[in-house]
Structures are given as C-alpha cells and as structure tokens.
C-alpha cells in the first residue's frame, strides 16, 4: 500500500534570500550598501489554506509578497507557485494569481467599476459566460451593485477596496495575495472584507496569502500565522499555538469605588498597574488558575467589577519581537 | 496569443482622450491663435524680402503651419499620463502583474492617447482653417489642399507612420518614467525636443542649408515634417521614398532599442523593487 498522496502545495518557498543594493548619498560614485531583506526563508502553503504574514515594517513581508507575485526577483532560493517559478514564467504565472495591494489601486480612476472589470476581462481573456457568472457572484458577495456605474475616483476607501478585491478575482485565480487589504477601512468594511475572504477560501478552495498590521484580520482569518522579522521566519504555526507558547498570561482588572486596598497576591500573580479606582493584576494561569485568583480577590471590600482578559494580539507580537530581538 | 488586450488598451485611452471635450476646444483656440500669429509673421517676413528664393512659398509655409498646429497633440511631448500617475503612486507594479506583453500594452495605450487627442482637433482645425477660412474671405491665409492625388494618398500613409513613430517615442518617455518613478523628466526632455525637432517652432525646410540634412535625418522629422512635405509636394532630398524610408528606419530602430531598454528596465524594477 502506498501512503495517500498529500494535497499538493500551492506555494513552496525554499531558502529564499533577497539582498537590495542601495547607493548611499546622491553622488555618482556613492558607496553602495547591502540590505538583507530576506535572509533565507522557507515555508509552504497547501492548497486552500489562508496563511497570514505578520511582521513589523521592514521585516521583509512586502519583499516576500512581491517575489511570490512575480514582480521581484530574489537573490537566491527556490519558489514555486502553482508549479511555476514566478519570475521566470511571469506572464503565465500572473494569469493564475490575483493580487491586491491595499495602498494602491489597480482599477482605472477615469473609468467606472464596471468598465474596469470589463477591461480586466479582456486582459485576462475571460470568456463572456464565465465573466458574467463571476461578475454576478462578486457583485453580490461584495455588494457592488450600487457602485458598479460610479467612477473609481468617486468611491470611498471601503467601496474601493471591495471593488479592488472583485478586480483581483474576475479571472478565477487559484491564489489570492492580499497585501494589507484592510488598511484604512472602517469597521463594517473590514468585517465585510474578512467575511468575503473567509467564504472564498471555504467555498472555492482559493489559497490566500495575507499580510496585515491589523491583528484582528489574522485572528479572524488565518488558520496559520507566519511571523517574519529581520528577514527571517520567527514562527510558523497555527494562531492559537502562537498565543499559547508566546504568552500564556492573563490580565485581571479590578474596579473599586474607593481606593484599592493593598493586596497579598499568591505566587504567579503580580500587580502591574494601580489607579485611584482600579487595579491591574497580571497572572500566569498555569501557576494560579483564574477561578482561584478570582476567589482570592472576590471578597475584597469596595470591589465593583472585575474583568479577565487575554493580552491582545498586538501585545503578543510586540512581546514576541522583544523575545527574538537578540 | 490574442490581440484583444491591446485593442482594449487602445480603446480605453481613446475614450479617455475624447472625454476631455473642453480641452479640445481650448486647445483649438490656442492653436488657432498661435497659427494666426505665425502666419502674420511669415507674411511680413516674406513680403519684406520678395526676391529671396525660400524653400517654401508663403502659401506652403502657411499650410505647413496649419497642419503642424492641428497635429500639435500628436507630438511625443512626454509620457502617457496614466503611466506617469502610476509611477508616482506605485500602481505601476500592477502593470507587471498583467499577463500581457508590456511593450505592446503600453504602445497601444500611448498610440490611442495621441490619436484620441489629435484626431478631433485635426479635423476641427482643418475645417476652420480650410473651407471656413475660404468662405469668410480669408482664402489667401487658408489651408491649401494637397499637391495632387498621389501626394494626398502618400501623405496619409506617411502620417500613419508618423503617429506610430510618435507613439514609439512616447514609449521611450514611458520607460524613462518607469525608471525615474516620475513623469517630470520625460516632459522636461520630451517637450522641447519634440517642439523644436518636429518643425513645430519653425518648419524644418526653413532652417539654414547646412543643418537641414541633419534635421531631416533625426527621428522627430518623421512625425509631422515628412508627412507635411509629402502633402505639400515640396521636394525631399532623395524623394518621397527616402522620406517614408526614414520613417520606417526610425520606427524599426526605436522599437528594437526601446524593447531592449524596456527589458533592462523591467529587470531593474524586478531586482530593485518598484
């Protein structure tokens, strides 16, 4: 018996390095300096997965995204996307991916959304029937009906982003690359974008690679998080694992109607902030379980309210970088 | 390999060009004004020196000026505005993300933009400077018809080559824009070169003898000067075939070299990041 064939990977990256050479000073003979943007990263993304790329500015996320899109050539390393090497088979490769750069627009300012989509149909050679089908599906899912005849320059940012996502999917790409798709969007628009991407992956099996600074995007969407910093992969795991291993801390906040009393805390809990009417305690649930701690403080006089929270993902990541900064 | 995307790019820019109707009218007024001023200058110069054997008669110089003015927007004054915008905003990366041949894609768009701007203006100006001028009794200042039928047909062929040549030169400005990530350089270089060397400022046949062969041999002469000479029936050294040959030569050379430069530029964008 042969073992079952594993699902083929949509994206394979091996030991990818990218070094930029920049000229210092404006002069002709200025010295050049090398900047290592990617220092040998490897990962693979199976078909149909949503993988989130996170990292601070300058970590190498955009460089990786550009290489996978086929618009940037790495210094060394191997990449296969849908079985193609992006930078050597550029035209064939780009026909099979969809890309949204959140800070740029791929639609045409002078045209309406509908005209832009029709133009992309011709560029990608989408057959009329398939175009009509996709058009109807995307218009409904992304709520584009009302803005289809508006010119792109008149759209709000949220409307434009929905139109951009439709534009990136009109040719049924197998892989969707989203570079900060929710940047600058208001809350309802962010929710709409997340819901759509989630359905896209679930219903059509599209592989999605996403970069973001919005940790809620990752929390809501990504089954898997790749943390990148200083051009290296610092972690590559399911989101929950990252949260568990990096930071198991919990935070207990107590509100008092008078001055908070002095407390003798059990091992594993420390007072981390004190305000005129509140107290913040940080604890490790492995040393002191939450119920025990609550029982410990619950009888305090003057206690109005208490809340237990997990640290935000921003804090997790910030802590994560601090731990790996060495 | 389908041609559809390139027709689409053409159609898009043609539409954008036509969308600015007020610009067409404003441009027409400006070109009528410059045309009229130039004509008056020629009239006084020619009348001041009636014995000098000029390479163009006054009537020919006037017709040259009208055609030149009507084709002003056909000149490669700078990059395609859409590419300039895309370079500034960084949206130019999206052009690398399209499954198309970038040269043909940009060329179709550039050609359409030139024609979309130039054709309506040329037709309007030809009507005003031709029949309308004659009707109001300014026949002596009007646009003269082509020298003969052969001249008419050949000048039509030649202006077609001229438009292609201009779009090819615009491609060079587009590449410059993609390299410098700003459209300003292309305008700073393109506008003076095109205005001076195309004969817009002064018809190329009116320059001093010794410099005329050089002016005829440079690529900008092929945009409007050679077609106008064929239209007027004024002799081109080596004949009409030389004129058309020069246009074809520059079209081929600038395309081949331009494609190389484009490939190198795309490589550089791919290496350094857009």
Coordinates of C-alpha atoms in Angstrom, one line a residue:
Chain A
X1 CA 0.0 0.0 0.0
X2 CA 1.3 3.4 -0.9
X3 CA 0.7 6.2 1.6
X4 CA -2.0 8.7 0.5
X5 CA -0.7 11.4 -1.7
X6 CA -0.7 14.6 0.3
X7 CA -2.6 17.6 -1.1
X8 CA -0.1 19.5 -3.3
X9 CA 1.3 22.7 -2.0
X10 CA 0.1 25.8 -3.8
X11 CA 3.2 27.7 -2.7
X12 CA 6.6 26.3 -1.9
X13 CA 9.5 28.6 -0.8
X14 CA 12.9 27.3 -0.1
X15 CA 15.8 29.2 1.4
X16 CA 14.7 32.5 -0.2
X17 CA 17.1 35.4 0.0
X18 CA 16.8 38.9 -1.2
X19 CA 19.5 41.5 -0.9
X20 CA 19.0 45.0 -2.1
X21 CA 21.9 47.2 -3.1
X22 CA 21.3 50.8 -2.3
X23 CA 23.5 53.7 -3.1
X24 CA 24.4 56.0 -0.2
X25 CA 24.4 59.6 -0.8
X26 CA 23.3 61.1 -4.1
X27 CA 26.7 61.2 -5.8
X28 CA 27.6 59.2 -8.9
X29 CA 30.3 57.4 -7.1
X30 CA 28.5 57.0 -3.8
X31 CA 29.2 53.9 -1.7
X32 CA 26.8 51.1 -2.1
X33 CA 25.4 49.2 0.9
X34 CA 23.6 45.9 1.0
X35 CA 20.4 45.5 2.8
X36 CA 19.3 42.0 3.5
X37 CA 15.5 42.0 3.2
X38 CA 15.0 38.2 3.3
X39 CA 17.6 36.0 4.9
X40 CA 16.8 32.5 3.8
X41 CA 13.1 31.9 4.5
X42 CA 11.4 28.6 3.8
X43 CA 7.7 27.6 4.0
X44 CA 5.0 26.1 2.1
X45 CA 1.3 26.7 1.9
X46 CA -1.1 23.9 0.9
X47 CA -3.9 24.5 -1.5
X48 CA -6.9 26.1 0.1
X49 CA -5.2 27.5 3.2
X50 CA -5.3 31.1 4.4
X51 CA -1.9 32.0 5.7
X52 CA -1.2 35.3 7.4
X53 CA 2.1 37.0 7.2
X54 CA 2.8 39.4 10.0
X55 CA 5.8 41.4 11.0
X56 CA 6.8 45.0 11.6
X57 CA 7.6 47.4 8.8
X58 CA 10.7 46.5 7.1
X59 CA 10.6 42.9 8.2
X60 CA 10.6 41.6 4.7
X61 CA 6.8 40.8 4.3
X62 CA 6.4 43.0 1.2
X63 CA 9.5 41.7 -0.4
X64 CA 8.3 38.1 0.0
X65 CA 4.9 39.1 -1.4
X66 CA 6.4 40.8 -4.4
X67 CA 8.6 37.8 -5.1
X68 CA 5.6 35.5 -4.9
X69 CA 3.6 37.8 -7.2
X70 CA 6.4 37.6 -9.8
X71 CA 7.3 41.3 -9.8
X72 CA 10.5 40.9 -7.9
X73 CA 13.4 38.6 -8.5
X74 CA 15.1 37.1 -5.5
X75 CA 18.9 37.0 -5.0
X76 CA 18.8 33.2 -4.4
X77 CA 16.4 30.5 -3.4
X78 CA 13.6 28.5 -4.9
X79 CA 10.0 29.4 -5.3
X80 CA 7.1 27.5 -6.9
X81 CA 3.6 28.9 -7.1
X82 CA 1.1 26.6 -8.8
X83 CA 4.1 24.7 -10.1
X84 CA 5.6 27.8 -11.8
X85 CA 8.6 29.9 -10.9
X86 CA 7.1 33.3 -10.7
X87 CA 9.9 35.4 -12.1
X88 CA 10.9 33.2 -15.0
X89 CA 7.3 32.4 -16.2
X90 CA 5.9 35.9 -15.4
X91 CA 3.1 36.1 -17.9
X92 CA 1.9 32.5 -17.3
X93 CA 2.2 33.0 -13.6
X94 CA 0.4 36.3 -13.2
X95 CA -2.5 35.0 -15.2
X96 CA -3.2 32.5 -12.4
X97 CA -2.9 34.7 -9.4
X98 CA -4.9 37.7 -8.1
X99 CA -3.2 40.4 -6.2
X100 CA -4.5 43.3 -4.1
X101 CA -2.0 45.9 -2.8
X102 CA -4.1 47.7 -0.2
X103 CA -2.4 51.0 -0.6
X104 CA -2.5 51.1 -4.4
X105 CA -5.3 50.8 -6.9
X106 CA -5.5 48.5 -9.9
X107 CA -8.7 49.9 -11.2
X108 CA -8.7 52.9 -13.5
X109 CA -9.5 56.3 -11.9
X110 CA -11.2 57.5 -15.1
X111 CA -13.5 54.5 -15.5
X112 CA -16.4 53.1 -13.6
X113 CA -16.0 49.9 -11.6
X114 CA -18.0 48.0 -14.3
X115 CA -15.8 49.3 -17.1
X116 CA -12.7 48.4 -15.2
X117 CA -13.9 44.9 -14.7
X118 CA -14.7 44.6 -18.3
X119 CA -11.2 45.8 -19.2
X120 CA -9.7 43.1 -16.9
X121 CA -11.9 40.5 -18.6
X122 CA -10.2 41.4 -21.9
X123 CA -6.7 41.5 -20.3
X124 CA -7.1 38.1 -18.8
X125 CA -9.1 36.7 -21.7
X126 CA -12.0 35.6 -19.5
X127 CA -14.8 34.0 -21.7
X128 CA -18.1 36.0 -21.7
X129 CA -20.1 33.3 -19.9
X130 CA -17.5 32.9 -17.1
X131 CA -17.2 36.6 -16.8
X132 CA -21.0 37.1 -16.5
X133 CA -21.0 34.4 -13.8
X134 CA -18.1 35.8 -11.8
X135 CA -19.4 39.3 -12.3
X136 CA -22.8 38.5 -10.8
X137 CA -21.2 36.5 -8.0
X138 CA -18.7 39.1 -7.0
X139 CA -21.2 42.0 -7.3
X140 CA -23.5 40.2 -4.9
X141 CA -20.9 39.0 -2.4
X142 CA -19.1 42.3 -2.3
X143 CA -22.2 44.4 -2.6
X144 CA -21.0 46.3 -5.7
X145 CA -24.5 46.8 -7.3
X146 CA -24.8 50.4 -6.3
X147 CA -21.3 51.4 -7.2
X148 CA -20.9 49.5 -10.5
X149 CA -21.5 52.6 -12.6
X150 CA -19.6 55.0 -10.4
X151 CA -16.1 56.1 -11.5
X152 CA -13.4 54.8 -9.2
X153 CA -12.3 58.3 -8.2
X154 CA -15.6 58.9 -6.5
X155 CA -15.6 55.8 -4.3
X156 CA -15.0 55.8 -0.6
X157 CA -12.0 53.8 0.6
X158 CA -14.2 50.9 1.7
X159 CA -16.1 50.8 -1.6
X160 CA -12.9 51.0 -3.5
X161 CA -11.4 48.1 -1.6
X162 CA -14.4 45.9 -2.3
X163 CA -14.1 46.8 -6.0
X164 CA -10.3 46.0 -5.8
X165 CA -11.0 42.6 -4.4
X166 CA -13.5 41.9 -7.1
X167 CA -11.0 43.1 -9.7
X168 CA -8.4 40.6 -8.4
X169 CA -10.8 37.7 -8.7
X170 CA -12.5 38.2 -12.0
X171 CA -10.3 35.6 -13.7
X172 CA -10.7 32.9 -11.0
X173 CA -7.2 32.9 -9.7
X174 CA -6.1 29.9 -7.8
X175 CA -4.1 32.0 -5.4
X176 CA -5.1 35.4 -3.9
X177 CA -2.4 37.6 -2.5
X178 CA -3.7 40.4 -0.2
X179 CA -1.1 43.0 0.9
X180 CA -2.8 44.9 3.8
X181 CA -6.3 44.6 2.4
X182 CA -8.0 46.3 5.4
X183 CA -5.6 49.2 5.8
X184 CA -7.6 52.4 6.5
X185 CA -11.0 50.7 6.3
X186 CA -13.8 51.4 8.8
X187 CA -15.1 48.6 11.0
X188 CA -18.0 47.5 8.8
X189 CA -15.8 47.4 5.7
X190 CA -13.2 45.4 7.5
X191 CA -15.8 42.9 8.6
X192 CA -17.2 42.6 5.1
X193 CA -13.7 42.0 3.6
X194 CA -12.9 39.4 6.2
X195 CA -16.2 37.6 5.7
X196 CA -15.8 37.6 2.0
X197 CA -12.2 36.2 2.1
X198 CA -13.3 33.5 4.5
X199 CA -16.1 32.4 2.2
X200 CA -13.9 32.5 -0.8
X201 CA -11.5 30.1 0.8
X202 CA -14.2 27.8 2.1
X203 CA -16.4 27.7 -1.0
X204 CA -13.9 27.8 -3.8
X205 CA -10.8 26.5 -2.2
X206 CA -8.7 29.5 -3.1
X207 CA -5.4 29.7 -1.4
X208 CA -5.0 33.1 0.3
X209 CA -1.8 34.7 1.4
X210 CA -2.4 37.8 3.5
X211 CA -0.2 40.4 5.1
X212 CA -1.6 42.8 7.6
X213 CA -0.8 45.0 10.5
X214 CA -4.3 44.5 11.8
X215 CA -4.1 41.6 14.2
X216 CA -7.9 41.2 14.1
X217 CA -7.6 40.2 10.4
X218 CA -5.2 37.5 11.4
X219 CA -7.3 36.4 14.3
X220 CA -10.5 36.3 12.2
X221 CA -9.0 34.7 9.1
X222 CA -5.7 33.0 9.3
X223 CA -5.5 29.3 10.1
X224 CA -1.8 29.8 10.2
X225 CA 0.5 32.6 11.0
X226 CA 4.0 33.2 9.7
X227 CA 5.8 35.7 11.8
X228 CA 8.6 37.4 10.0
X229 CA 11.2 39.7 11.4
X230 CA 14.7 40.8 10.2
X231 CA 14.2 38.8 7.1
X232 CA 13.8 35.5 8.9
X233 CA 10.8 33.4 9.9
X234 CA 10.4 33.7 13.7
X235 CA 7.4 31.5 14.0
X236 CA 5.2 29.5 11.7
X237 CA 2.3 27.9 13.5
X238 CA -1.5 28.0 14.0
X239 CA -2.5 31.2 15.6
X240 CA -3.7 29.6 18.8
X241 CA -0.3 27.9 19.3
X242 CA 1.4 31.2 18.9
X243 CA -0.7 32.7 21.5
X244 CA -0.1 29.8 23.9
X245 CA 3.6 29.4 23.5
X246 CA 4.5 33.1 23.4
X247 CA 2.3 34.4 26.0
X248 CA 0.1 32.5 28.4
X249 CA -0.5 35.5 30.6
X250 CA -4.0 36.7 31.6
X251 CA -4.9 40.1 32.9
X252 CA -7.3 40.7 35.8
X253 CA -8.7 44.2 36.1
X254 CA -10.4 45.2 39.3
X255 CA -12.6 48.3 39.8
X256 CA -13.2 49.8 43.3
X257 CA -15.4 52.6 44.4
X258 CA -12.8 53.7 46.8
X259 CA -9.1 53.5 46.9
X260 CA -7.9 49.9 46.0
X261 CA -6.6 48.1 49.1
X262 CA -3.1 46.7 49.4
X263 CA -3.1 43.0 48.4
X264 CA -1.1 40.0 49.3
X265 CA -1.1 38.1 45.9
X266 CA -0.5 34.4 45.5
X267 CA 2.5 33.1 43.5
X268 CA 2.2 33.7 39.8
X269 CA 0.2 36.9 40.1
X270 CA 1.7 40.4 40.2
X271 CA 0.2 43.8 40.5
X272 CA 1.1 45.6 37.3
X273 CA -0.8 48.9 37.5
X274 CA -2.6 50.9 40.1
X275 CA -5.0 53.8 39.5
X276 CA -7.2 55.8 42.0
X277 CA -10.1 53.4 41.5
X278 CA -8.7 50.4 39.8
X279 CA -6.0 47.7 40.0
X280 CA -4.5 45.6 37.3
X281 CA -3.1 42.2 38.1
X282 CA -1.2 40.0 35.6
X283 CA -1.1 36.3 36.3
X284 CA 0.0 33.0 34.8
X285 CA -2.9 30.6 34.8
X286 CA -0.5 27.7 34.9
X287 CA 0.6 28.8 38.4
X288 CA -2.6 30.2 39.6
X289 CA -5.8 29.3 37.8
X290 CA -8.2 32.1 37.1
X291 CA -11.0 30.8 39.4
X292 CA -8.6 30.6 42.3
X293 CA -7.4 34.1 41.8
X294 CA -10.9 35.4 41.5
X295 CA -11.8 33.6 44.7
X296 CA -8.8 35.2 46.3
X297 CA -9.8 38.8 45.4
X298 CA -13.6 38.4 45.2
X299 CA -14.3 39.1 48.9
X300 CA -12.3 42.5 48.9
X301 CA -14.4 45.3 50.2
X302 CA -15.3 48.1 47.8
X303 CA -14.9 45.9 44.7
X304 CA -17.3 47.0 42.0
X305 CA -16.4 45.0 39.0
X306 CA -13.7 42.6 37.7
X307 CA -12.7 41.5 34.2
X308 CA -10.3 38.9 33.0
X309 CA -8.8 39.3 29.5
X310 CA -6.2 37.8 27.4
X311 CA -3.5 40.1 26.1
X312 CA -4.2 41.5 22.6
X313 CA -2.5 40.0 19.7
X314 CA -0.6 43.3 19.3
X315 CA 0.9 42.7 22.7
X316 CA 1.7 39.1 21.8
X317 CA 3.5 40.1 18.7
X318 CA 5.3 43.0 20.4
X319 CA 6.4 40.6 23.2
X320 CA 7.4 38.1 20.5
X321 CA 9.7 40.6 18.8
X322 CA 11.2 41.6 22.0
X323 CA 12.0 38.0 22.9
X324 CA 13.6 37.4 19.5
X325 CA 15.4 40.7 19.2
X326 CA 18.7 39.3 20.4
Chain B
X1 CA -1.6 34.9 -28.3
X2 CA -4.5 37.2 -28.6
X3 CA -4.6 40.9 -29.7
X4 CA -7.6 41.6 -27.6
X5 CA -5.8 43.2 -24.6
X6 CA -4.0 45.6 -26.9
X7 CA -7.2 46.7 -28.6
X8 CA -8.7 47.1 -25.1
X9 CA -5.8 49.3 -24.0
X10 CA -6.2 51.3 -27.2
X11 CA -10.0 51.7 -26.7
X12 CA -9.5 52.8 -23.1
X13 CA -7.1 55.6 -23.9
X14 CA -9.0 56.7 -26.9
X15 CA -12.1 57.1 -24.7
X16 CA -10.1 59.0 -22.1
X17 CA -8.7 61.3 -24.8
X18 CA -12.2 62.1 -26.1
X19 CA -13.6 62.6 -22.6
X20 CA -11.9 66.0 -22.3
X21 CA -14.0 67.9 -24.8
X22 CA -13.4 71.2 -23.2
X23 CA -9.7 70.6 -23.6
X24 CA -10.2 70.0 -27.3
X25 CA -12.0 73.4 -27.7
X26 CA -9.4 75.2 -25.6
X27 CA -6.6 73.6 -27.5
X28 CA -8.2 74.5 -30.7
X29 CA -8.5 78.2 -29.7
X30 CA -4.9 78.2 -28.6
X31 CA -3.7 76.6 -31.8
X32 CA -5.7 78.9 -34.0
X33 CA -4.1 81.8 -32.1
X34 CA -0.6 80.5 -32.5
X35 CA -1.3 79.6 -36.1
X36 CA -2.6 83.1 -36.9
X37 CA 0.3 84.8 -35.2
X38 CA 2.9 82.6 -37.0
X39 CA 1.1 83.3 -40.3
X40 CA 1.3 87.0 -39.8
X41 CA 5.0 86.8 -39.0
X42 CA 5.6 84.8 -42.2
X43 CA 3.6 87.2 -44.3
X44 CA 5.7 90.1 -43.1
X45 CA 9.0 88.3 -43.5
X46 CA 8.1 87.1 -47.0
X47 CA 6.8 90.5 -48.1
X48 CA 9.9 92.2 -46.7
X49 CA 12.2 90.1 -48.9
X50 CA 10.3 89.3 -52.1
X51 CA 13.5 88.4 -54.1
X52 CA 14.7 85.6 -51.8
X53 CA 14.1 82.1 -53.1
X54 CA 12.7 80.5 -50.0
X55 CA 12.5 76.6 -49.8
X56 CA 8.8 77.0 -49.1
X57 CA 6.5 79.5 -50.7
X58 CA 4.4 81.7 -48.4
X59 CA 1.3 79.7 -49.2
X60 CA 3.2 76.5 -48.4
X61 CA 4.6 77.9 -45.2
X62 CA 1.1 78.8 -44.2
X63 CA -0.3 75.4 -45.0
X64 CA 2.7 73.8 -43.2
X65 CA 1.9 75.9 -40.1
X66 CA -1.8 74.9 -40.1
X67 CA -1.2 71.2 -40.4
X68 CA 1.6 71.5 -37.8
X69 CA -0.8 73.3 -35.4
X70 CA -3.6 70.8 -36.0
X71 CA -1.3 67.9 -35.2
X72 CA 0.3 69.5 -32.1
X73 CA -1.1 66.9 -29.8
X74 CA 0.3 64.1 -32.0
X75 CA 3.8 65.1 -30.8
X76 CA 5.6 63.0 -28.2
X77 CA 5.7 65.7 -25.6
X78 CA 6.0 63.4 -22.6
X79 CA 5.0 60.0 -21.2
X80 CA 1.5 58.6 -21.2
X81 CA -0.3 60.4 -18.3
X82 CA -1.6 57.2 -17.0
X83 CA 1.9 55.8 -16.7
X84 CA 3.1 59.0 -15.0
X85 CA 0.3 58.7 -12.4
X86 CA 1.0 55.0 -11.9
X87 CA 4.8 55.7 -11.4
X88 CA 4.1 58.3 -8.8
X89 CA 1.6 56.2 -6.8
X90 CA 3.4 53.0 -7.2
X91 CA 0.5 51.4 -9.1
X92 CA 2.9 50.7 -11.9
X93 CA 3.6 47.3 -10.2
X94 CA 0.1 46.3 -11.4
X95 CA 1.3 46.6 -15.0
X96 CA 3.9 44.0 -14.2
X97 CA 1.1 41.8 -12.8
X98 CA -0.8 41.7 -16.1
X99 CA -0.4 38.7 -18.4
X100 CA 0.5 40.9 -21.4
X101 CA 3.5 42.0 -23.4
X102 CA 4.2 45.2 -21.7
X103 CA 5.7 47.0 -24.7
X104 CA 2.6 46.3 -26.9
X105 CA 0.3 47.1 -24.0
X106 CA 1.8 50.5 -23.3
X107 CA 2.3 51.2 -27.0
X108 CA -1.4 50.6 -27.8
X109 CA -2.4 52.9 -25.0
X110 CA 0.1 55.6 -26.0
X111 CA -1.0 55.5 -29.6
X112 CA -4.6 55.7 -28.7
X113 CA -4.0 58.6 -26.4
X114 CA -2.1 60.5 -29.1
X115 CA -4.8 59.8 -31.7
X116 CA -7.7 60.5 -29.3
X117 CA -6.2 63.9 -28.6
X118 CA -5.1 64.7 -32.1
X119 CA -7.8 63.4 -34.4
X120 CA -10.7 65.5 -33.2
X121 CA -8.5 68.6 -33.1
X122 CA -7.1 68.0 -36.5
X123 CA -10.5 67.5 -38.1
X124 CA -11.9 70.6 -36.4
X125 CA -8.9 72.8 -37.3
X126 CA -8.8 71.6 -40.8
X127 CA -12.4 72.6 -41.2
X128 CA -11.8 76.0 -39.7
X129 CA -8.5 76.8 -41.5
X130 CA -9.7 75.2 -44.7
X131 CA -13.3 75.6 -46.0
X132 CA -14.4 78.0 -43.3
X133 CA -11.5 80.4 -43.9
X134 CA -12.2 80.4 -47.6
X135 CA -15.9 81.1 -47.0
X136 CA -15.2 84.1 -44.9
X137 CA -12.9 85.5 -47.5
X138 CA -9.5 84.6 -45.9
X139 CA -8.7 82.2 -48.7
X140 CA -5.1 83.6 -49.0
X141 CA -4.5 82.5 -45.4
X142 CA -6.2 79.2 -45.6
X143 CA -5.0 75.6 -45.5
X144 CA -4.3 74.6 -49.1
X145 CA -5.4 71.2 -50.4
X146 CA -2.7 68.5 -51.1
X147 CA -0.5 69.0 -54.1
X148 CA -2.1 66.2 -56.0
X149 CA -3.9 62.8 -55.5
X150 CA -0.6 60.9 -55.1
X151 CA 0.5 63.4 -52.5
X152 CA -2.8 63.0 -50.7
X153 CA -2.5 59.2 -50.5
X154 CA 1.2 59.1 -49.7
X155 CA 0.9 61.8 -47.0
X156 CA -1.9 59.8 -45.4
X157 CA 0.3 56.8 -45.3
X158 CA 3.2 58.9 -44.0
X159 CA 1.1 60.5 -41.2
X160 CA 0.1 57.0 -40.2
X161 CA 3.8 56.1 -39.9
X162 CA 4.3 59.4 -38.1
X163 CA 1.7 58.5 -35.5
X164 CA 3.3 55.1 -34.9
X165 CA 6.7 56.7 -34.7
X166 CA 5.4 59.3 -32.2
X167 CA 3.9 56.6 -30.0
X168 CA 7.2 54.7 -30.2
X169 CA 9.0 57.8 -28.9
X170 CA 6.3 58.2 -26.2
X171 CA 7.3 54.6 -25.2
X172 CA 10.8 55.9 -24.6
X173 CA 9.4 58.6 -22.3
X174 CA 7.3 55.9 -20.6
X175 CA 10.3 53.8 -19.9
X176 CA 12.2 56.9 -18.6
X177 CA 9.2 57.5 -16.3
X178 CA 9.2 53.9 -15.1
X179 CA 12.9 54.2 -14.3
X180 CA 12.8 57.5 -12.5
X181 CA 9.4 56.9 -11.0
X182 CA 8.4 60.4 -12.0
X183 CA 6.8 61.8 -15.3
X184 CA 8.6 65.1 -14.9
X185 CA 11.8 64.1 -16.6
X186 CA 10.0 62.8 -19.7
X187 CA 8.2 66.2 -20.1
X188 CA 11.4 68.2 -19.4
X189 CA 13.2 66.2 -22.1
X190 CA 10.3 65.4 -24.4
X191 CA 8.6 68.7 -24.9
X192 CA 11.5 70.9 -26.0
X193 CA 12.9 68.1 -28.2
X194 CA 9.6 67.4 -29.9
X195 CA 8.6 71.0 -30.4
X196 CA 12.0 72.0 -31.8
X197 CA 12.9 68.9 -33.9
X198 CA 9.4 68.2 -35.3
X199 CA 9.3 71.6 -37.0
X200 CA 6.6 72.9 -34.7
X201 CA 8.6 76.0 -33.8
X202 CA 10.0 76.6 -37.3
X203 CA 9.3 74.4 -40.3
X204 CA 12.3 72.2 -40.8
X205 CA 12.7 73.2 -44.6
X206 CA 13.2 76.8 -43.4
X207 CA 16.4 76.1 -41.4
X208 CA 19.8 77.1 -42.9
X209 CA 21.0 74.8 -45.7
X210 CA 23.9 73.2 -43.8
X211 CA 21.7 71.9 -40.9
X212 CA 18.8 70.7 -43.0
X213 CA 20.1 67.2 -43.8
X214 CA 20.6 66.5 -40.1
X215 CA 17.2 67.8 -39.2
X216 CA 15.6 65.6 -41.8
X217 CA 17.5 62.5 -40.6
X218 CA 16.6 62.7 -37.0
X219 CA 13.5 60.8 -35.8
X220 CA 11.3 63.7 -34.9
X221 CA 11.2 64.8 -38.5
X222 CA 9.2 61.6 -39.3
X223 CA 6.3 62.6 -37.1
X224 CA 4.8 65.6 -38.9
X225 CA 7.5 67.2 -41.1
X226 CA 7.9 64.4 -43.6
X227 CA 4.1 63.9 -44.0
X228 CA 3.6 67.6 -44.5
X229 CA 6.3 67.8 -47.1
X230 CA 4.7 65.0 -49.0
X231 CA 1.3 66.7 -48.7
X232 CA 2.8 70.0 -50.0
X233 CA 4.7 68.2 -52.7
X234 CA 7.9 70.0 -51.8
X235 CA 11.0 68.1 -52.8
X236 CA 12.5 65.8 -50.1
X237 CA 16.2 65.1 -50.8
X238 CA 16.2 61.6 -52.2
X239 CA 12.4 61.8 -53.0
X240 CA 9.3 60.6 -51.2
X241 CA 10.7 57.1 -50.9
X242 CA 13.6 58.5 -48.7
X243 CA 11.0 60.2 -46.5
X244 CA 9.0 57.1 -46.0
X245 CA 12.2 55.1 -45.6
X246 CA 13.5 57.4 -42.9
X247 CA 10.2 56.9 -41.0
X248 CA 10.4 53.1 -41.3
X249 CA 14.0 53.2 -40.3
X250 CA 13.3 55.1 -37.1
X251 CA 10.2 53.1 -36.3
X252 CA 12.2 49.9 -36.5
X253 CA 15.3 51.1 -34.8
X254 CA 13.5 52.8 -31.9
X255 CA 11.3 49.8 -31.4
X256 CA 14.2 47.4 -31.3
X257 CA 16.3 49.5 -29.0
X258 CA 13.3 50.5 -27.0
X259 CA 12.3 46.9 -26.4
X260 CA 15.8 46.2 -25.2
X261 CA 15.7 49.2 -22.8
X262 CA 12.3 48.1 -21.6
X263 CA 13.5 44.6 -20.8
X264 CA 16.5 46.0 -19.0
X265 CA 14.2 48.4 -17.1
X266 CA 11.8 45.7 -16.1
X267 CA 14.8 43.6 -15.0
X268 CA 15.9 46.5 -12.9
X269 CA 12.4 47.0 -11.4
X270 CA 12.4 43.3 -10.7
X271 CA 15.7 43.4 -9.0
X272 CA 15.4 46.7 -7.1
X273 CA 11.7 46.7 -6.4
X274 CA 9.2 49.2 -7.8

